[in-house]
Amino acid sequence: FWNFKSRTTLRFLTWFELLNIRPVSAARVSGRYLTHQKGLPGLPVPPLQQTCERYVRALEPILEVDELKQTRELVAEFQKAGGVGERLQRSLEKRAQNTENWLSEWWVLVAYLDYRLPVVVHSSPGLVLPRMNFSDKQGQIRFAAKLTAGVLDFKTMIDNETLPVEYLGGKPLCMNQYYEVLSSCRIPGLKRDSVVNHAKTSKHITVVHNFQFFALEVYNSDGTPLTADQLCIQLERICSASLQTNVEPVGILTTQHRDSWGKAYVNLSKDKTNRESVSAIQRSIFTLCLDGAMPQVSDEMLRSCAAVQMLHGGGSQWNSGNRWFDKTLQFIIGEDGVCGANYEHAPAEGPPIVALIDHAVEYTRKPEMAQTPMVPLPMPQKLHFNITPEIKKDIEEAKHAMNILAQDLDMMVTVFGHFGKNVPKAHKMSPDAFIQMALQLAYYRMYQRCCATYESASLRMFRLGRTDTIRSASSASAAFVRAFDDPSKPKVDLMEKAVNAHRSYTNMAITGQAIDRHLLGLKMVAVEEKLSIPDIYTDTAYAKALHYKLSTSQVPSKTDCVMCFGPVSSDGYGVCYNPMNDHINFAVSSFNTCKETNAAHLAQAVEGALLDMRTLLEQTPKAKL
Ligand code: COA
């Protein structure tokens, strides 16, 4: 899984494989993107009664009976004819008619730009690629150059509007996120952040090595992207120009709590040189992090250590300062073959990032075809920072906070090698629903209760669509997990019902009929219209519904990789998984400060649950399923 040595580099690529690498179309198809976007439907506003009814149903597995009774009354009051719910619903429907997407702008603010915890661990996912076949500086530079060339190749498709449209369940998807992931950057504010995009003008990337930043032009004067050979020369020059290691890690400032970083940003930007350097990072296409060493760990912890490197860099003494975490996309390459990425979540979800990375990784495996022009290249420009005592103090504070966060994160990456999508498919079950039910069973076995569970569902069937929540804990899942270890209970029907209930919820969510974003929208209307917030939102049931002890996401890919992210509650887990055909990659996280959680224990419980569920399927005659 993690070691390419035995897979690709020891054999020659066949012509089929070569042809299978989609060639980038050079001819621009102007207007194609807008025409596609215009043809997409707008995000619907679900009926009020439907959401209210589904909300109460979603609370059943996670609330006590008396709590549920009170919430039912509040919901009945909210949805009654002529009540506040109807008023909010009308305003929301009006907003839906007058905007491209009634939700997206609000969502970016609520979920990201107004969210003040550090983007590191709390918001930005990491992506761990399989370990590559190099183990020294030269190999690191060579691979970084090839990967960069691969990203630029993908960028040509974005620039030319020739990116193939994606489909989900036979429906075309919104492609907007692809236009937001390159050349953009988050900017810290004192209370709210913002995102800038420089796609039209951006011609350079930023490279960071030994905590020092460089702007590297990646296009020749004739507009062609630099070849991997040219990039290699430039990266070598950067590494030679940044050998000193006792440099202030100014990038660590981006790991701070957003309010603190907002203040430090003002300090940093007082100086003209600093302002220009920060602006060069913000305007760049992406950041390439050429990392130094990480702590030595045992072989079985290598993947988990790689996930930590991608998620937060390991702390100030390792690579956390070798980043600019506000940058939407950072590629991270170690000297030991470990590589991956980190992305700032405001502009996009995982799937477009993974598609870009799949393409770039595929590109690195291709024998080089482009002819390298024999022209001298300009020296990459070092981005200088003047560190005043005040900035030095901000850096020290950021280091301290980052190290506490790094200590706190418990991360476990595992490969479930017994089966993948193949087994549930053979039993005519949705693999995603099967995995989600295994997570429910694992959690129940550890805690003897069900918890509010989040799974992201794509809303990209709609113009500018982002995500809604699939609530994986349902009455059907609760019945299934409670029965599973009880020898007196029949289980297979309950398992089938739970899996089917999950798949129905998924269908409801991806067609814009789930409850969470609708409830949020109604609340946002109340805020905007300065109405008092309805009681259903101040009810403890609502807080419980949003306290996700399991925050999960499926991010599939062609490359055998896995995405990872932190938990969204102090006593919960973050679980990201990539189901391949015959195995499943999992990244499970929790916080060490919470005594009740343990990432390795949950990962192990999931493995046990998946195996037990398969056994149950195999013991049941096919005709019964
Ligand atoms: N019998 C046999 N096969 C089935 C099946 C059944 N009953 N149900 C599904 N399958 C097949 C599907 O056809 C599909 O086949 P493929 O591997 O050839 O494509 C495969 O199993 C996977 O389907 P399923 O497991 O049901 O999941 P999905 O691909 O529909 O994905 C979500 C479900 C929720 C993950 C997806 O809809 C989604 O929203 N993804 C985006 C999530 C996201 O944005 N995450 C990032 C957040 S940062």
XYZ file of C-alpha atoms and ligand atoms in Angstrom:
673
model
C 0.000 0.000 0.000
C 2.484 2.612 1.096
C 5.480 1.429 -0.727
C 5.636 1.946 -4.439
C 8.938 0.144 -4.776
C 7.365 -3.213 -5.413
C 4.521 -1.817 -7.454
C 5.564 0.553 -10.153
C 9.182 1.379 -10.333
C 10.443 -2.158 -10.761
C 8.597 -2.719 -13.966
C 8.131 -0.770 -17.171
C 4.816 0.880 -17.846
C 2.869 -0.798 -20.620
C 1.628 1.187 -23.601
C -1.885 0.685 -22.362
C -0.959 2.340 -19.092
C 0.729 5.141 -20.941
C -2.286 5.704 -23.156
C -4.530 5.479 -20.166
C -3.007 8.683 -18.812
C -5.426 11.228 -20.110
C -3.564 13.720 -22.297
C -4.180 17.314 -21.396
C -6.100 19.199 -24.004
C -4.197 22.263 -25.109
C -7.031 23.860 -27.049
C -9.034 26.299 -25.004
C -12.798 25.766 -24.907
C -13.861 29.230 -23.912
C -17.227 29.533 -22.152
C -17.585 25.790 -21.607
C -17.426 26.131 -17.847
C -20.080 28.842 -17.611
C -22.412 27.014 -19.989
C -22.112 23.893 -17.865
C -22.681 25.825 -14.651
C -25.763 27.595 -16.018
C -27.311 24.232 -16.870
C -27.170 23.005 -13.270
C -30.237 23.201 -11.028
C -30.300 25.532 -8.024
C -30.233 24.086 -4.509
C -33.842 23.447 -3.424
C -35.340 24.544 -0.113
C -36.941 21.391 1.353
C -40.548 21.595 2.623
C -40.720 22.830 6.226
C -42.931 19.997 7.515
C -40.624 17.386 5.981
C -37.542 18.805 7.701
C -39.299 19.119 11.067
C -40.521 15.552 10.937
C -37.101 14.231 9.850
C -35.349 16.280 12.525
C -37.350 14.639 15.314
C -36.712 11.234 13.781
C -32.975 11.914 13.610
C -32.939 12.757 17.321
C -34.512 9.459 18.410
C -31.303 7.403 18.648
C -29.332 10.083 20.504
C -31.827 11.548 23.016
C -33.552 10.292 26.152
C -37.331 9.823 25.924
C -38.213 12.860 28.087
C -35.808 15.126 26.180
C -37.397 14.019 22.959
C -40.867 14.817 24.288
C -39.901 18.422 24.994
C -38.267 18.800 21.590
C -41.357 17.409 19.843
C -43.401 20.163 21.503
C -40.951 22.878 20.466
C -40.880 21.591 16.896
C -44.689 21.449 16.767
C -44.804 25.077 17.889
C -42.164 26.064 15.321
C -43.937 24.453 12.367
C -47.561 25.310 13.211
C -49.656 27.111 10.593
C -48.931 30.847 10.695
C -45.938 30.270 13.011
C -42.377 31.545 12.871
C -41.181 28.503 10.890
C -43.434 29.399 7.972
C -42.259 32.985 8.008
C -38.601 31.938 7.923
C -39.350 29.390 5.231
C -40.902 32.071 2.982
C -37.844 34.298 3.343
C -35.551 31.389 2.608
C -37.521 30.496 -0.515
C -37.259 34.119 -1.651
C -33.504 34.031 -1.067
C -33.290 30.821 -3.121
C -34.966 32.612 -6.045
C -32.611 35.579 -5.877
C -29.236 33.919 -5.360
C -27.175 31.354 -7.265
C -27.214 29.165 -4.178
C -29.074 30.157 -1.022
C -26.651 28.278 1.209
C -23.073 28.464 -0.058
C -22.127 31.974 1.023
C -23.561 31.436 4.518
C -21.941 28.041 4.762
C -18.454 29.326 3.938
C -18.839 31.949 6.672
C -20.354 29.730 9.355
C -18.255 26.636 8.751
C -14.952 28.292 7.905
C -14.328 32.029 7.861
C -16.115 32.808 11.133
C -14.765 29.672 12.789
C -11.902 30.871 14.991
C -10.099 27.697 16.074
C -6.788 27.113 14.242
C -7.242 25.783 10.718
C -4.551 23.249 11.628
C -6.128 19.987 12.871
C -9.522 21.665 13.455
C -10.402 22.413 9.854
C -7.731 21.687 7.209
C -7.510 18.040 6.115
C -4.247 16.306 5.309
C -3.744 13.779 2.553
C -1.221 10.954 2.839
C 0.081 9.548 -0.431
C 1.721 6.136 -0.715
C 5.365 6.271 0.287
C 7.466 6.986 -2.767
C 10.640 5.328 -3.864
C 13.289 7.807 -2.710
C 15.196 8.434 0.482
C 17.468 11.433 -0.031
C 17.479 15.109 -0.920
C 17.974 14.490 -4.611
C 15.050 12.091 -4.727
C 12.936 14.590 -2.802
C 13.707 17.374 -5.276
C 13.184 15.136 -8.315
C 9.800 13.941 -7.075
C 8.747 17.459 -6.050
C 9.616 18.689 -9.551
C 7.612 15.944 -11.233
C 4.631 16.422 -8.957
C 4.689 20.162 -9.622
C 4.798 19.515 -13.363
C 1.795 17.199 -12.909
C -0.179 19.880 -11.044
C 0.641 22.411 -13.770
C -0.573 19.869 -16.326
C -3.875 19.645 -14.466
C -3.995 23.444 -14.240
C -3.891 23.621 -18.043
C -7.211 21.754 -18.089
C -8.662 24.216 -15.583
C -7.347 27.234 -17.522
C -8.550 25.856 -20.868
C -11.907 24.796 -19.471
C -11.305 21.263 -20.742
C -11.676 19.545 -17.383
C -14.049 16.586 -17.840
C -17.358 17.130 -16.038
C -17.895 14.747 -13.107
C -21.057 12.774 -12.421
C -22.716 11.392 -9.293
C -25.601 8.950 -9.657
C -25.775 9.829 -13.367
C -26.157 13.581 -12.705
C -23.544 16.168 -13.749
C -21.804 17.934 -10.873
C -20.911 21.557 -10.215
C -17.279 22.094 -11.220
C -16.792 25.424 -9.465
C -14.533 24.100 -6.715
C -11.880 23.213 -9.288
C -11.605 26.906 -10.124
C -11.092 27.823 -6.473
C -8.351 25.475 -5.279
C -5.374 26.898 -7.145
C -4.033 30.448 -6.754
C -6.109 31.135 -3.662
C -5.394 31.811 -0.045
C -7.205 32.478 3.192
C -6.419 35.803 4.875
C -6.799 36.160 8.641
C -9.031 38.925 9.975
C -9.566 40.195 13.487
C -13.031 38.622 13.707
C -13.656 37.014 10.329
C -11.276 35.699 7.667
C -11.580 36.056 3.912
C -10.348 34.160 0.851
C -8.647 35.674 -2.182
C -8.241 34.095 -5.601
C -5.621 35.166 -8.138
C -6.291 32.531 -10.794
C -6.157 35.039 -13.659
C -2.689 36.409 -12.903
C -0.819 33.793 -10.922
C 2.351 32.506 -12.596
C 4.483 31.357 -9.661
C 4.409 28.833 -6.845
C 5.897 29.302 -3.386
C 8.461 26.860 -2.129
C 9.364 26.547 1.538
C 12.524 24.836 2.714
C 14.141 25.137 6.157
C 11.338 27.601 7.046
C 12.429 29.943 4.210
C 10.036 30.955 1.464
C 10.771 31.457 -2.231
C 8.683 32.573 -5.182
C 9.364 30.350 -8.168
C 8.117 31.347 -11.639
C 6.738 28.179 -13.243
C 6.091 29.382 -16.792
C 8.593 30.040 -19.571
C 8.389 33.340 -21.427
C 6.410 31.611 -24.218
C 3.740 30.630 -21.681
C 4.613 26.926 -21.530
C 4.938 25.437 -18.047
C 8.459 24.606 -16.864
C 9.310 20.957 -17.456
C 10.166 18.637 -14.573
C 13.864 19.017 -15.512
C 13.653 22.789 -15.341
C 11.753 22.646 -12.068
C 14.390 20.307 -10.693
C 17.152 22.835 -11.445
C 15.147 25.601 -9.786
C 14.357 23.554 -6.682
C 18.038 22.669 -6.338
C 18.882 26.367 -6.425
C 16.276 27.025 -3.737
C 17.623 24.280 -1.488
C 21.195 25.545 -1.875
C 20.085 29.066 -1.017
C 18.330 27.966 2.179
C 20.775 25.683 3.945
C 20.845 27.629 7.203
C 18.448 26.215 9.788
C 18.436 28.837 12.550
C 15.742 30.896 10.823
C 12.589 32.274 12.464
C 9.745 29.990 11.306
C 7.397 32.769 10.292
C 4.973 30.241 8.730
C 4.136 28.927 12.199
C 2.024 32.049 12.702
C -0.573 30.481 10.384
C -1.119 27.652 12.894
C -2.511 30.028 15.509
C -6.036 30.585 16.738
C -7.539 32.819 14.066
C -8.081 35.827 16.349
C -4.432 35.689 17.492
C -3.199 35.231 13.936
C -5.472 38.099 12.835
C -3.691 40.391 15.328
C -0.233 39.027 14.496
C -1.002 39.533 10.787
C -1.520 43.228 11.426
C 1.876 43.370 13.188
C 3.589 41.407 10.456
C 2.093 43.546 7.707
C 3.357 46.841 9.147
C 6.667 46.215 7.389
C 6.731 46.681 3.586
C 9.078 43.742 2.907
C 6.891 41.446 5.009
C 3.781 42.672 3.218
C 5.302 41.909 -0.168
C 6.470 38.461 0.917
C 3.057 37.555 2.342
C 1.382 38.842 -0.801
C 3.671 36.670 -2.980
C 2.617 33.603 -0.961
C -1.062 34.521 -1.189
C -0.896 35.121 -4.957
C 1.019 31.925 -5.741
C -0.572 28.917 -7.456
C 0.199 26.647 -4.497
C 2.878 26.072 -1.868
C 5.422 23.305 -2.113
C 6.851 22.294 1.275
C 10.220 20.537 1.086
C 10.298 19.100 4.577
C 13.103 18.266 6.938
C 13.192 15.082 8.996
C 10.354 13.845 11.202
C 10.789 11.848 14.447
C 11.887 8.228 14.031
C 8.979 5.839 14.636
C 8.374 2.114 14.434
C 7.368 0.654 11.075
C 3.773 0.146 12.139
C 3.461 3.848 13.046
C 4.966 5.138 9.781
C 1.615 5.896 8.166
C 0.247 7.554 11.273
C 3.405 9.673 11.473
C 2.967 10.603 7.806
C -0.625 11.668 8.574
C 0.646 13.857 11.423
C 3.201 15.397 9.061
C 0.428 16.236 6.573
C -2.025 17.439 9.188
C 0.177 19.661 11.348
C 3.872 19.051 10.632
C 4.776 17.501 13.990
C 5.286 20.670 16.065
C 7.651 23.642 15.935
C 10.827 21.545 16.283
C 9.844 19.540 13.191
C 7.893 20.835 10.200
C 4.951 22.900 11.493
C 6.846 26.083 10.581
C 7.618 24.773 7.107
C 4.081 25.648 5.994
C 1.732 28.483 5.178
C -1.494 26.901 6.443
C -3.663 29.674 4.986
C -2.660 28.564 1.512
C -5.484 26.599 -0.085
C -3.175 23.901 -1.357
C 0.184 22.792 0.027
C 2.093 19.824 -1.294
C 4.386 18.294 1.295
C 7.409 16.205 0.430
C 9.838 14.679 2.906
C 13.343 13.420 2.206
C 12.353 9.878 3.126
C 9.712 9.286 0.444
C 6.808 10.469 2.628
C 4.586 12.852 0.734
C 1.090 14.246 0.619
C -0.792 17.484 0.985
C -2.677 19.771 3.284
C -5.549 21.959 2.171
C -7.433 24.849 3.631
C -11.080 23.869 3.558
C -12.930 27.129 2.865
C -12.814 26.958 -0.964
C -13.421 23.227 -1.528
C -14.158 19.722 -0.302
C -11.791 16.765 -0.585
C -12.920 15.197 -3.889
C -11.654 17.958 -6.267
C -8.375 18.092 -4.358
C -8.026 14.327 -4.642
C -8.830 14.392 -8.375
C -6.067 16.960 -8.876
C -3.632 14.929 -6.822
C -4.601 11.669 -8.584
C -3.716 13.360 -11.861
C -0.431 14.759 -10.559
C 0.643 11.412 -9.064
C -0.221 9.623 -12.298
C 1.883 12.216 -14.094
C 4.924 11.486 -11.912
C 4.837 7.870 -13.085
C 4.926 8.866 -16.733
C 8.256 8.788 -18.536
C 9.163 12.354 -19.351
C 8.106 13.421 -22.819
C 8.325 17.213 -22.805
C 11.476 18.661 -24.392
C 13.300 20.951 -22.039
C 14.039 24.331 -23.647
C 17.690 25.300 -23.283
C 17.074 28.749 -21.879
C 18.583 30.238 -18.733
C 16.061 30.510 -15.939
C 15.769 33.475 -13.574
C 16.887 32.834 -9.990
C 13.889 32.005 -7.725
C 13.173 34.992 -5.528
C 13.704 34.656 -1.797
C 10.844 36.114 0.238
C 12.389 38.021 3.119
C 10.829 38.769 6.494
C 11.946 41.400 8.959
C 11.299 39.991 12.405
C 10.688 42.716 15.000
C 10.630 41.813 18.715
C 6.844 41.992 18.563
C 6.681 39.486 15.681
C 9.228 37.285 17.457
C 6.893 37.207 20.446
C 3.956 36.238 18.200
C 6.080 33.441 16.703
C 6.993 32.132 20.161
C 3.329 32.128 21.203
C 2.355 30.320 18.002
C 5.077 27.707 18.581
C 3.839 27.111 22.093
C 0.182 26.717 21.059
C 1.103 24.527 18.072
C 3.164 22.193 20.267
C 0.277 21.765 22.697
C -2.036 20.951 19.774
C 0.493 18.519 18.290
C 0.818 16.773 21.666
C -2.927 16.557 21.929
C -3.651 14.927 18.588
C -3.921 11.161 18.578
C -3.792 9.858 15.014
C -4.049 6.317 13.730
C -3.875 5.344 10.089
C -4.724 1.740 9.285
C -5.292 -0.403 6.250
C -8.199 -2.777 6.590
C -6.850 -5.472 4.302
C -9.513 -8.216 4.530
C -11.869 -6.777 1.940
C -13.017 -3.545 0.356
C -16.034 -2.444 -1.657
C -16.110 -5.936 -3.236
C -17.774 -7.713 -0.281
C -20.736 -5.379 0.342
C -21.261 -5.066 -3.417
C -21.395 -8.847 -3.782
C -24.138 -8.817 -1.145
C -25.954 -6.007 -2.962
C -25.249 -3.451 -0.291
C -23.875 0.059 -0.577
C -20.223 -0.130 0.546
C -20.386 3.323 2.097
C -23.482 2.430 4.113
C -21.854 -0.848 5.163
C -18.750 0.975 6.443
C -20.857 3.573 8.235
C -22.812 0.833 9.992
C -19.518 -0.792 10.998
C -18.541 2.553 12.546
C -21.839 2.659 14.420
C -21.276 -0.869 15.691
C -17.671 -0.129 16.690
C -18.703 2.977 18.627
C -21.560 1.167 20.345
C -19.303 -1.672 21.382
C -16.872 0.797 22.954
C -19.408 3.053 24.688
C -22.707 1.103 24.916
C -24.540 4.049 23.368
C -25.095 5.701 19.993
C -23.767 9.168 19.221
C -24.631 11.978 16.834
C -22.687 11.112 13.691
C -21.771 13.335 10.756
C -20.987 12.075 7.302
C -20.431 14.599 4.530
C -22.696 14.333 1.528
C -21.946 16.212 -1.630
C -24.429 18.855 -2.815
C -22.526 19.319 -6.061
C -25.529 18.211 -8.135
C -26.564 21.822 -7.566
C -24.882 25.026 -8.714
C -22.159 26.059 -6.217
C -23.188 23.137 -4.021
C -21.001 22.213 -1.054
C -22.159 19.600 1.504
C -24.978 18.507 3.750
C -24.935 16.056 6.638
C -25.834 12.405 6.474
C -26.845 11.514 10.031
C -25.550 7.978 10.229
C -27.041 7.243 13.645
C -30.658 6.360 12.878
C -33.339 4.346 14.649
C -32.506 1.510 12.272
C -28.766 1.684 13.068
C -29.537 1.813 16.804
C -31.705 -1.302 16.557
C -28.956 -3.050 14.606
C -26.055 -2.242 16.953
C -28.072 -3.050 20.083
C -28.988 -6.453 18.694
C -25.615 -7.386 17.249
C -23.936 -8.859 20.313
C -27.142 -10.223 21.798
C -27.304 -13.942 20.960
C -31.075 -13.982 21.414
C -31.700 -11.432 18.643
C -31.874 -12.079 14.892
C -29.447 -9.694 13.239
C -29.248 -9.981 9.523
C -32.570 -8.259 8.821
C -31.626 -5.467 11.196
C -28.294 -5.062 9.445
C -29.965 -4.924 6.062
C -32.498 -2.387 7.301
C -29.762 -0.228 8.835
C -27.672 -0.288 5.651
C -30.718 0.548 3.529
C -31.770 3.354 5.876
C -28.307 4.839 5.519
C -28.391 4.636 1.735
C -31.847 6.316 1.723
C -30.540 9.129 3.908
C -27.605 9.501 1.492
C -29.973 9.794 -1.467
C -32.028 12.337 0.409
C -28.903 14.357 1.268
C -27.336 14.445 -2.193
C -30.666 15.541 -3.684
C -30.852 18.504 -1.301
C -33.531 17.070 1.018
C -31.531 16.549 4.219
C -32.265 18.545 7.348
C -29.087 20.161 8.647
C -28.411 22.890 6.088
C -32.122 23.663 5.902
C -32.309 24.163 9.676
C -29.177 26.298 9.490
C -30.698 28.355 6.673
C -33.873 29.032 8.664
C -31.762 30.139 11.627
C -29.631 32.400 9.432
C -32.802 34.074 8.116
C -33.839 34.786 11.706
C -30.394 36.302 12.392
C -30.419 38.411 9.215
C -33.965 39.632 9.807
C -33.067 40.365 13.440
C -35.868 38.120 14.749
C -35.474 36.321 18.038
C -33.902 32.896 17.546
C -36.675 30.248 17.686
C -36.666 27.914 20.701
C -35.798 24.806 18.684
C -32.288 26.265 18.300
C -31.711 27.010 21.977
C -33.105 23.622 22.995
C -30.349 21.333 24.368
C -31.463 18.713 21.844
C -30.163 20.916 19.039
C -26.780 21.283 20.776
C -26.685 17.502 21.257
C -27.588 16.928 17.619
C -24.620 19.090 16.599
C -22.164 17.585 19.070
C -20.690 15.035 16.702
C -18.656 12.432 18.514
C -18.150 10.777 15.172
C -17.269 13.126 12.333
C -16.745 11.055 9.224
C -16.158 11.345 5.533
C -15.555 9.102 2.591
C -12.940 10.476 0.195
C -12.354 7.985 -2.602
C -9.400 8.208 -4.973
C -7.599 6.341 -7.718
C -4.281 6.598 -5.860
C -3.981 4.336 -2.846
C -4.043 7.209 -0.366
C -6.024 8.440 2.602
C -7.239 11.793 3.794
C -7.166 12.657 7.480
C -8.658 15.314 9.750
C -9.088 16.071 13.432
C -12.187 15.452 15.563
C -14.809 18.228 15.631
C -15.575 17.798 19.328
C -13.138 17.552 22.215
C -14.504 14.101 23.147
C -15.027 12.749 19.656
C -13.337 11.156 16.688
C -12.517 12.205 13.152
C -12.720 9.283 10.738
C -11.849 9.523 7.077
C -11.781 6.490 4.824
C -11.009 5.544 1.283
C -12.722 2.328 0.209
C -10.731 0.676 -2.554
C -11.941 -2.493 -4.243
C -10.227 -5.003 -1.950
C -9.109 -2.973 1.066
C -10.083 0.170 2.964
C -7.726 2.889 4.184
C -8.773 4.534 7.447
C -7.454 7.595 9.264
C -8.868 7.911 12.787
C -8.134 10.839 15.091
C -9.007 11.869 18.640
C -7.589 14.117 21.357
C -5.247 12.792 24.053
C -6.686 15.218 26.605
C -9.956 13.292 26.444
C -9.524 10.205 28.575
C -12.460 8.377 26.994
C -11.227 8.431 23.421
C -8.422 6.505 21.759
C -7.865 6.504 17.994
C -6.173 3.087 17.884
C -8.981 1.497 19.913
C -11.654 2.829 17.598
C -9.650 1.747 14.523
C -9.410 -1.735 16.005
C -13.101 -1.812 16.876
C -13.969 -0.833 13.292
C -11.843 -3.674 11.987
C -13.648 -6.104 14.314
C -17.055 -4.746 13.320
C -16.336 -5.043 9.590
C -15.149 -8.631 10.010
C -18.129 -9.603 12.164
C -20.543 -8.039 9.719
C -18.977 -10.001 6.875
C -19.228 -13.200 8.897
C -22.906 -12.505 9.441
C -23.416 -12.027 5.701
C -21.561 -15.213 4.903
C -23.572 -17.225 7.408
C -26.819 -16.076 5.850
C -28.133 -17.896 2.770
C -28.065 -15.501 -0.231
C -31.804 -15.946 -0.785
C -32.467 -14.311 2.579
C -30.672 -11.086 1.598
N -25.334 -3.145 -4.620
C -24.207 -3.210 -5.350
N -23.378 -2.144 -5.539
C -23.716 -0.985 -4.941
C -24.876 -0.851 -4.154
C -25.713 -2.011 -4.004
N -26.828 -1.972 -3.283
N -24.948 0.405 -3.702
C -23.865 1.059 -4.184
N -23.121 0.220 -4.948
C -21.899 0.536 -5.684
C -22.030 1.847 -6.430
O -22.596 1.645 -7.705
C -20.592 2.304 -6.502
O -19.941 1.598 -7.541
P -18.493 2.045 -8.136
O -17.464 1.606 -7.131
O -18.414 1.265 -9.383
O -18.569 3.499 -8.341
C -20.012 1.834 -5.206
O -20.844 0.760 -4.776
C -19.945 2.884 -4.139
O -21.233 3.309 -3.757
P -21.566 3.711 -2.251
O -20.670 2.983 -1.351
O -23.018 3.558 -2.018
O -21.115 5.194 -2.116
P -21.150 6.422 -3.106
O -20.027 6.310 -4.064
O -22.520 6.616 -3.657
O -20.782 7.585 -2.083
C -21.172 9.368 -0.563
C -21.610 7.981 -1.028
C -22.081 9.841 0.539
C -19.751 9.288 -0.033
C -21.225 10.326 -1.794
O -22.547 10.422 -2.251
C -20.765 11.719 -1.482
O -21.575 12.584 -1.187
N -19.455 11.981 -1.589
C -18.854 13.271 -1.291
C -18.374 13.316 0.129
C -17.473 14.472 0.366
O -17.648 15.547 -0.153
N -16.456 14.215 1.188
C -15.406 15.145 1.418
C -15.597 16.032 2.554
S -14.133 16.962 2.795
